mmCIF file of C-alpha atoms and ligand atoms in Angstrom:
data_model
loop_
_atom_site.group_PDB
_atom_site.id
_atom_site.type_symbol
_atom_site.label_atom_id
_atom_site.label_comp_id
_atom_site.label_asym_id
_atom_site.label_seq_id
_atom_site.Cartn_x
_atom_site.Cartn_y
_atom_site.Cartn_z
ATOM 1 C CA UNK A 56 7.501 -3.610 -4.267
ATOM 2 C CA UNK A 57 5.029 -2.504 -1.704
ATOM 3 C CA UNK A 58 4.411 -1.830 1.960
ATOM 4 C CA UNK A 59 0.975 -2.693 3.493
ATOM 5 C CA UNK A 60 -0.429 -3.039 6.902
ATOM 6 C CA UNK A 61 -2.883 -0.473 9.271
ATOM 7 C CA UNK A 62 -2.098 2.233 10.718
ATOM 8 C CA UNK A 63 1.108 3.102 12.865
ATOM 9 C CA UNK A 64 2.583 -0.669 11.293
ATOM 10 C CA UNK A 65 6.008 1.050 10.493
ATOM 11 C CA UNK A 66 5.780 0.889 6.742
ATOM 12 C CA UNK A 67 7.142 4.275 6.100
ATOM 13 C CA UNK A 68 10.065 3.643 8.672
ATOM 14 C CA UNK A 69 10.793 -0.023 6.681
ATOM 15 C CA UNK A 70 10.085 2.048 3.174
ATOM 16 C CA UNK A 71 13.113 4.626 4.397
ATOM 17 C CA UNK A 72 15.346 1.784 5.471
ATOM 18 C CA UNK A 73 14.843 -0.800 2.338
ATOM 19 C CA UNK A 74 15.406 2.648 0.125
ATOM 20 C CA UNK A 75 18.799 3.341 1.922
ATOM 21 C CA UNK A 76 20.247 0.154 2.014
ATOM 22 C CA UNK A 77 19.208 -0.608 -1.721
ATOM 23 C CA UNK A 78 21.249 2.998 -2.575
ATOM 24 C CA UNK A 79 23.739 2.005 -0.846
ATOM 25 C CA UNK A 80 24.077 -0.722 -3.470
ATOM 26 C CA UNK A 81 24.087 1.082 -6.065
ATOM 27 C CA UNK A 82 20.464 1.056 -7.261
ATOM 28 C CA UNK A 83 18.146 3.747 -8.294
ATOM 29 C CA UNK A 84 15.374 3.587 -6.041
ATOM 30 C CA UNK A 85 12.103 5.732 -6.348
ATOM 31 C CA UNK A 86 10.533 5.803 -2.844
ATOM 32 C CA UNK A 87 6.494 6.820 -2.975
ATOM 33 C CA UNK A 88 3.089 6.386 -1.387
ATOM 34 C CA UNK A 89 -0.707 6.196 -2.033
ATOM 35 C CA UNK A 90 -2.207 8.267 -1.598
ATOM 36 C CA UNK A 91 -0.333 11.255 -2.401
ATOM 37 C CA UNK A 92 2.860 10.356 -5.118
ATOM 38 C CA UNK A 93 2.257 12.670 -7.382
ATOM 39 C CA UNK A 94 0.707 16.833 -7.333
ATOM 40 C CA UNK A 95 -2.588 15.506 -8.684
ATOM 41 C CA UNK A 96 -2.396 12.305 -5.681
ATOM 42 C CA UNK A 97 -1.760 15.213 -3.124
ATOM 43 C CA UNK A 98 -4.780 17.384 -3.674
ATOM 44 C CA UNK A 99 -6.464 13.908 -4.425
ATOM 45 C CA UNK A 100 -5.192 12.616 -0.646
ATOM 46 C CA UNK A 101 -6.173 16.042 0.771
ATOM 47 C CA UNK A 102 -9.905 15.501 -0.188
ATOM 48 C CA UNK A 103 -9.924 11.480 0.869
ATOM 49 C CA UNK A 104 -8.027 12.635 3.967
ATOM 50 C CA UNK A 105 -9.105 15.189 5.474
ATOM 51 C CA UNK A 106 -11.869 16.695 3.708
ATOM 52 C CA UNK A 107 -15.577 16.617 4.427
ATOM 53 C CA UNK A 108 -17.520 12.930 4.054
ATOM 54 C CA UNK A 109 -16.825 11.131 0.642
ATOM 55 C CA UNK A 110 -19.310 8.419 -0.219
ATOM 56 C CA UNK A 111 -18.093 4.733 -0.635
ATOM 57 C CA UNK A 112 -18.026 4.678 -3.851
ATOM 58 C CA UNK A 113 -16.643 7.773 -4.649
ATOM 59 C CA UNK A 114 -13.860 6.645 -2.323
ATOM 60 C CA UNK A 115 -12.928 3.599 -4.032
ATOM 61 C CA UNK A 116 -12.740 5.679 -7.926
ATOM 62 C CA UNK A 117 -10.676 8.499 -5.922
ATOM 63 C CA UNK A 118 -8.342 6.079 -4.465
ATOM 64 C CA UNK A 119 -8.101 4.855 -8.116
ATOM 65 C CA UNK A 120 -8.123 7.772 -10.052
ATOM 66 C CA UNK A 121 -5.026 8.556 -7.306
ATOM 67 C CA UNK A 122 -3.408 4.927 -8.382
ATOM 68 C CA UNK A 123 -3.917 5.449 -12.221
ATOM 69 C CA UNK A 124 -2.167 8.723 -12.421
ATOM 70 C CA UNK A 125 0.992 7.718 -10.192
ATOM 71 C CA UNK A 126 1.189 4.573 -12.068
ATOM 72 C CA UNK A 127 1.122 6.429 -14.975
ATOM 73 C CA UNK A 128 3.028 8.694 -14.684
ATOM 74 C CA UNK A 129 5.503 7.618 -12.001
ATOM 75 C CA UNK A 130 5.790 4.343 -11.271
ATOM 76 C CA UNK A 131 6.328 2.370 -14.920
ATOM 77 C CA UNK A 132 8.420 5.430 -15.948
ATOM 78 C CA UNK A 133 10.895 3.893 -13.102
ATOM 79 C CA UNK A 134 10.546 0.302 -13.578
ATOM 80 C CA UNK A 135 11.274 1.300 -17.273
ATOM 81 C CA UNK A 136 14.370 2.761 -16.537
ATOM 82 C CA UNK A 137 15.135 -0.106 -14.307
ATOM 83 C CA UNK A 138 14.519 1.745 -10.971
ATOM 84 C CA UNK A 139 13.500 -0.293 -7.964
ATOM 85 C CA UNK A 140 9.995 1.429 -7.176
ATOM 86 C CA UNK A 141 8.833 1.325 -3.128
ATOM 87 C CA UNK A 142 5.320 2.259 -2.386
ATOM 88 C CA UNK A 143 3.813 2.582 1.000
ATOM 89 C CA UNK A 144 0.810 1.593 0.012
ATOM 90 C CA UNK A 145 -1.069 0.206 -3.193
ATOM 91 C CA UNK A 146 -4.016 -1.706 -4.621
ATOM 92 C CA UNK A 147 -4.087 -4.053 -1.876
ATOM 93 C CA UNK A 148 -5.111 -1.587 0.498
ATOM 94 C CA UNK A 149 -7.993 -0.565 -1.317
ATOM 95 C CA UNK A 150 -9.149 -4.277 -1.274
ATOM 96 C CA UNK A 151 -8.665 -4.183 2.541
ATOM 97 C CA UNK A 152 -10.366 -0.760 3.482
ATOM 98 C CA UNK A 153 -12.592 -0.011 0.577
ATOM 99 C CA UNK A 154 -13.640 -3.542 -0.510
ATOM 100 C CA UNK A 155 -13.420 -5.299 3.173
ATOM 101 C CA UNK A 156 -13.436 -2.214 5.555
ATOM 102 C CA UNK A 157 -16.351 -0.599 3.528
ATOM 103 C CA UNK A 158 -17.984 -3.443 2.561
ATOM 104 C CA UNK A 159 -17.764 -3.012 -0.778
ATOM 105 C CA UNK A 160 -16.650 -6.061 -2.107
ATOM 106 C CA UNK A 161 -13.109 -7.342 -2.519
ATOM 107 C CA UNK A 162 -13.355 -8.687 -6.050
ATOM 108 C CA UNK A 163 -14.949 -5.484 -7.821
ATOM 109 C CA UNK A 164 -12.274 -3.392 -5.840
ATOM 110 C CA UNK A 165 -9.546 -5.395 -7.160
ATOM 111 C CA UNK A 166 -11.306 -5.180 -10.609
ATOM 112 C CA UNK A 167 -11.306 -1.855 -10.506
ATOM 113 C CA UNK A 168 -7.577 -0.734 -9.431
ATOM 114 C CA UNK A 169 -6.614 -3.440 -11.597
ATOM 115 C CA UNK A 170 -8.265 -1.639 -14.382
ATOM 116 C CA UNK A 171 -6.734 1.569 -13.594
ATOM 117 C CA UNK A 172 -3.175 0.221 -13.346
ATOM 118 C CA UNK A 173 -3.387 -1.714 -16.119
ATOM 119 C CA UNK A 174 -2.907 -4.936 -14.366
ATOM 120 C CA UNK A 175 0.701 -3.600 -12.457
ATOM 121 C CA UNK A 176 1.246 -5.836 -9.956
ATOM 122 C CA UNK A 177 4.447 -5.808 -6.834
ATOM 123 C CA UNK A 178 6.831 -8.725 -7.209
ATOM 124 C CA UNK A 179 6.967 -8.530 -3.681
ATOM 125 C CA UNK A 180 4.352 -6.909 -1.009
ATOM 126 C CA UNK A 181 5.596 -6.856 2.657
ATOM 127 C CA UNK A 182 2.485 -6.721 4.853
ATOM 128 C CA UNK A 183 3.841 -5.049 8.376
ATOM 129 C CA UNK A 184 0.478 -7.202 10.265
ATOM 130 C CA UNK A 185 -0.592 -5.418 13.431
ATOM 131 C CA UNK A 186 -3.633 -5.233 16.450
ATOM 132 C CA UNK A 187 -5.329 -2.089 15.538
ATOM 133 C CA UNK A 188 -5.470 -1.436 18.672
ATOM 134 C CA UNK A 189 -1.764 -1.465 19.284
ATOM 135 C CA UNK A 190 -1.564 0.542 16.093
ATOM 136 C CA UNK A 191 -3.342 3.301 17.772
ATOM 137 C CA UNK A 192 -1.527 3.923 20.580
ATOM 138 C CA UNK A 193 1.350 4.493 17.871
ATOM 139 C CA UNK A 194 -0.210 7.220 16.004
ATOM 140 C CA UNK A 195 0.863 10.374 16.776
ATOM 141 C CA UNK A 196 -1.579 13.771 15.349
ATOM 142 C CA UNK A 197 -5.131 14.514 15.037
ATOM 143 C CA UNK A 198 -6.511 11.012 13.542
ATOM 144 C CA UNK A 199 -7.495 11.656 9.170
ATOM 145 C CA UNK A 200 -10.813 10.243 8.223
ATOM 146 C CA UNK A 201 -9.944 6.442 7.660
ATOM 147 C CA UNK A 202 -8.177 6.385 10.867
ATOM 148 C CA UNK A 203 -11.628 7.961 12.675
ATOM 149 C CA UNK A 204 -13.421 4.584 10.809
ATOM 150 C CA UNK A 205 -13.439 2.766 14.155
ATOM 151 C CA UNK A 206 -12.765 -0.547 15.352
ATOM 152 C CA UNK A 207 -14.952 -2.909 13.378
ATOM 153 C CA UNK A 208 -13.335 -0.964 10.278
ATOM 154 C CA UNK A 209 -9.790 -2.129 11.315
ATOM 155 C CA UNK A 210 -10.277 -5.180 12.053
ATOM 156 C CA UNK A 211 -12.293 -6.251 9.174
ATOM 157 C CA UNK A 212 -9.668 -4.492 7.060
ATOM 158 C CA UNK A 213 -6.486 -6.745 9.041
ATOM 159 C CA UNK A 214 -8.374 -9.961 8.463
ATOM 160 C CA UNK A 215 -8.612 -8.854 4.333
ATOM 161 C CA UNK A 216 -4.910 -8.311 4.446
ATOM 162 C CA UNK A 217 -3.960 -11.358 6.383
ATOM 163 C CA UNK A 218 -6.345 -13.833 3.993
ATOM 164 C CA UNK A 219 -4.995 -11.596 0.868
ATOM 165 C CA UNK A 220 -1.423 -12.704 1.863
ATOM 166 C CA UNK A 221 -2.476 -16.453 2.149
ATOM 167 C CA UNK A 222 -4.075 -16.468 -1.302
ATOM 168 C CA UNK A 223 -0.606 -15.678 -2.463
ATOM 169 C CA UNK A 224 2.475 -16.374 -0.663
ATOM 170 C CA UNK A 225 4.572 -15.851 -4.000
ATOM 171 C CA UNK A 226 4.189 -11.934 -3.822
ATOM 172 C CA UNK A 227 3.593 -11.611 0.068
ATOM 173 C CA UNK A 228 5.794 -11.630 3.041
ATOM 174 C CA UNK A 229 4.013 -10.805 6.361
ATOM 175 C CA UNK A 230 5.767 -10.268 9.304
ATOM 176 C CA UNK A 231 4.560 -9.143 12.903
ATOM 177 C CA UNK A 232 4.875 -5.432 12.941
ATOM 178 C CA UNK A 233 5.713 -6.031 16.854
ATOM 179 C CA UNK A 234 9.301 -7.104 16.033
ATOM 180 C CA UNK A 235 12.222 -4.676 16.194
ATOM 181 C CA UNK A 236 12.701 -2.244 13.387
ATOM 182 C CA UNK A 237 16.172 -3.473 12.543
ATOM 183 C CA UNK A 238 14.819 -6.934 12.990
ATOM 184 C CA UNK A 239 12.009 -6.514 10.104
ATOM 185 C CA UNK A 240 14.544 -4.751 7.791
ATOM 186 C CA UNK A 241 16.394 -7.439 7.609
ATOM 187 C CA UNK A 242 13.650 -9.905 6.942
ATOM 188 C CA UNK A 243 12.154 -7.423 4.135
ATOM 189 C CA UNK A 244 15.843 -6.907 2.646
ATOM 190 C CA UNK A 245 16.391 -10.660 2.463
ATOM 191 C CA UNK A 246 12.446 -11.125 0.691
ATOM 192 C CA UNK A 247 13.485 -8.307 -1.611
ATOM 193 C CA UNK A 248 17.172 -9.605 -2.774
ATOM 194 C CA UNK A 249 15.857 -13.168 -3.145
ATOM 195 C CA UNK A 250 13.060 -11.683 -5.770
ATOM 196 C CA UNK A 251 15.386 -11.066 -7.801
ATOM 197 C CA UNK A 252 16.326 -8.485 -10.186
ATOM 198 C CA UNK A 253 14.306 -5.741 -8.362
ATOM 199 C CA UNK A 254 12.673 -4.312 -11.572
ATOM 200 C CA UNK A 255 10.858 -7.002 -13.291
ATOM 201 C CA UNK A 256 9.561 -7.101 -16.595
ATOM 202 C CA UNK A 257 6.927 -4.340 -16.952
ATOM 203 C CA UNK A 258 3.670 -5.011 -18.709
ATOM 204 C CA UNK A 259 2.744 -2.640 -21.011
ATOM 205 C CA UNK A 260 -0.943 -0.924 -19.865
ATOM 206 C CA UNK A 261 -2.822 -2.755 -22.238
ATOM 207 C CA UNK A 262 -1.417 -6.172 -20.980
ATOM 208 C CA UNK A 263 -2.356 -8.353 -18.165
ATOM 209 C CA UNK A 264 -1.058 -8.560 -14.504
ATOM 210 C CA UNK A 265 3.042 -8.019 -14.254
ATOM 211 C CA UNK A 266 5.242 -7.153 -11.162
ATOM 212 C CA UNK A 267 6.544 -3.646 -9.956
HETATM 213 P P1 TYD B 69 -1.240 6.464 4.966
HETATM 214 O O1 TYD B 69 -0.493 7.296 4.016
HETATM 215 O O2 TYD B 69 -0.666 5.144 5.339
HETATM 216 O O3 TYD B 69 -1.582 7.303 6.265
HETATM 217 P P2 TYD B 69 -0.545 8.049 7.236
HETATM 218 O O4 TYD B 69 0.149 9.103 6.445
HETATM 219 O O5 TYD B 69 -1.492 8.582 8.280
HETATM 220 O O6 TYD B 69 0.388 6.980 7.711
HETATM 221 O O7 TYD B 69 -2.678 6.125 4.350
HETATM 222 C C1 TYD B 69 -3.688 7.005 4.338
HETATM 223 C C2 TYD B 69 -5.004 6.311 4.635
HETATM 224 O O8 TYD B 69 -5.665 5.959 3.415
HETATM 225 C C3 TYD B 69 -4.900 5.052 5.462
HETATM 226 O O9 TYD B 69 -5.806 5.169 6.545
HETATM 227 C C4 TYD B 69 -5.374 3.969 4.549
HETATM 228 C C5 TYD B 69 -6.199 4.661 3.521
HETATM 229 N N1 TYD B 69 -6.207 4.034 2.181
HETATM 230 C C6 TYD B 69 -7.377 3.453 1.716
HETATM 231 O O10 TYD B 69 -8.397 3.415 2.424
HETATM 232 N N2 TYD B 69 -7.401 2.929 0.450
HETATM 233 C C7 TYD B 69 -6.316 2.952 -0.365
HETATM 234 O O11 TYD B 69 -6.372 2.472 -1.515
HETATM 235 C C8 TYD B 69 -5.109 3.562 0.127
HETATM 236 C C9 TYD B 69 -3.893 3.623 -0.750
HETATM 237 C C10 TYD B 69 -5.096 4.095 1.412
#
């Protein structure tokens, strides 16, 4: 499953706590990000970061390249072995900041991450939906280079996520990033037990669109 939403939404705090109590079950759990889950994602999320302008395009086959290898590599490894797999952040947020924020196009974004993953999709995203502007005031550090983007940027990239999670209210659960911590774990616990079997069927890279 995944974690999506701007910046300073809480998803790593909710990542930490849905990882905890699902060990405390019992389950493996492999807890990773994009981008950045693997040594070639954290030289990769070093450049997108905080390294010198990257042009739009380039950003969207970087944040790709990033996705390909820790799917790869990582990610079906786990769901293989019947691990539950949580990443703060995946595809959807390159639809929402590359393909939306960047203006880029949605669809060919998609297209593209799809390609790289080989159609791996989360049985369950969790988008943690909040006012940039409130989301700024949470941030804590010198602001990286997609945080810099300004306001237009964020917003246009809340309204992809928010119409994403219409399109498809099967995989996504939004919930107003406002709420109390303990409050939204419980809500993302509940969305994750009644998926089901955590680790669903994997798709095998050549195949079409499957869960994670
Ligand atoms: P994140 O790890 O959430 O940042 P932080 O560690 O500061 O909480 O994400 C890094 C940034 O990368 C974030 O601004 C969103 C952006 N991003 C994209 O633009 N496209 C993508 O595909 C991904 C995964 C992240």
């Amino acid at each position: 499953m995944s974690f999506e939403g701007g910046d300073g939404a809480g998803k790593s705090t909710q990542a930490r706590a849905l990882a905890d109590r699902l060990r405390a079950l019992g389950r493996e759990v492999v807890l990773t990000r994009e981008p950045g889950g693997t040594p070639l994602g954290v030289e990769l999320r070093q450049a997108l970061l905080h390294g010198d302008h990257v042009d739009p395009r380039a950003e969207v086959l970087l944040y790709a390249a990033d996705r390909a290898h820790h799917v790869a590599s990582l990610v079906r490894p786990a769901l293989e072995r019947g691990a539950v797999v949580i990443t703060d952040r995946y595809l959807d947020s390159s639809v929402a900041y590359q393909g939306s924020g960047r203006d880029l196009g949605a669809d060919e974004v998609e297209r593209i991450s799809l390609w790289a993953t080989g159609g791996l999709l989360p049985a369950v995203t969790v988008l943690l939906d909040l006012d940039p502007d409130v989301g700024r005031t949470r941030l804590t550090g010198d602001p990286d280079r997609l945080e810099r983007a300004g306001d237009d940027f964020h917003r246009r990239t809340r309204a992809a996520f928010l119409a994403r999670a219409e399109q498809d209210p099967g995989r996504w659960l939004v919930l107003d990033a406002t709420l109390p911590v303990d409050e939204l774990a419980a809500h993302v616990f509940a969305r994750v037990a009644a998926a089901g079997g955590f680790a669903d069927a994997v798709p095998s890279a050549s195949s079409g669109a499957g869960a994670a």
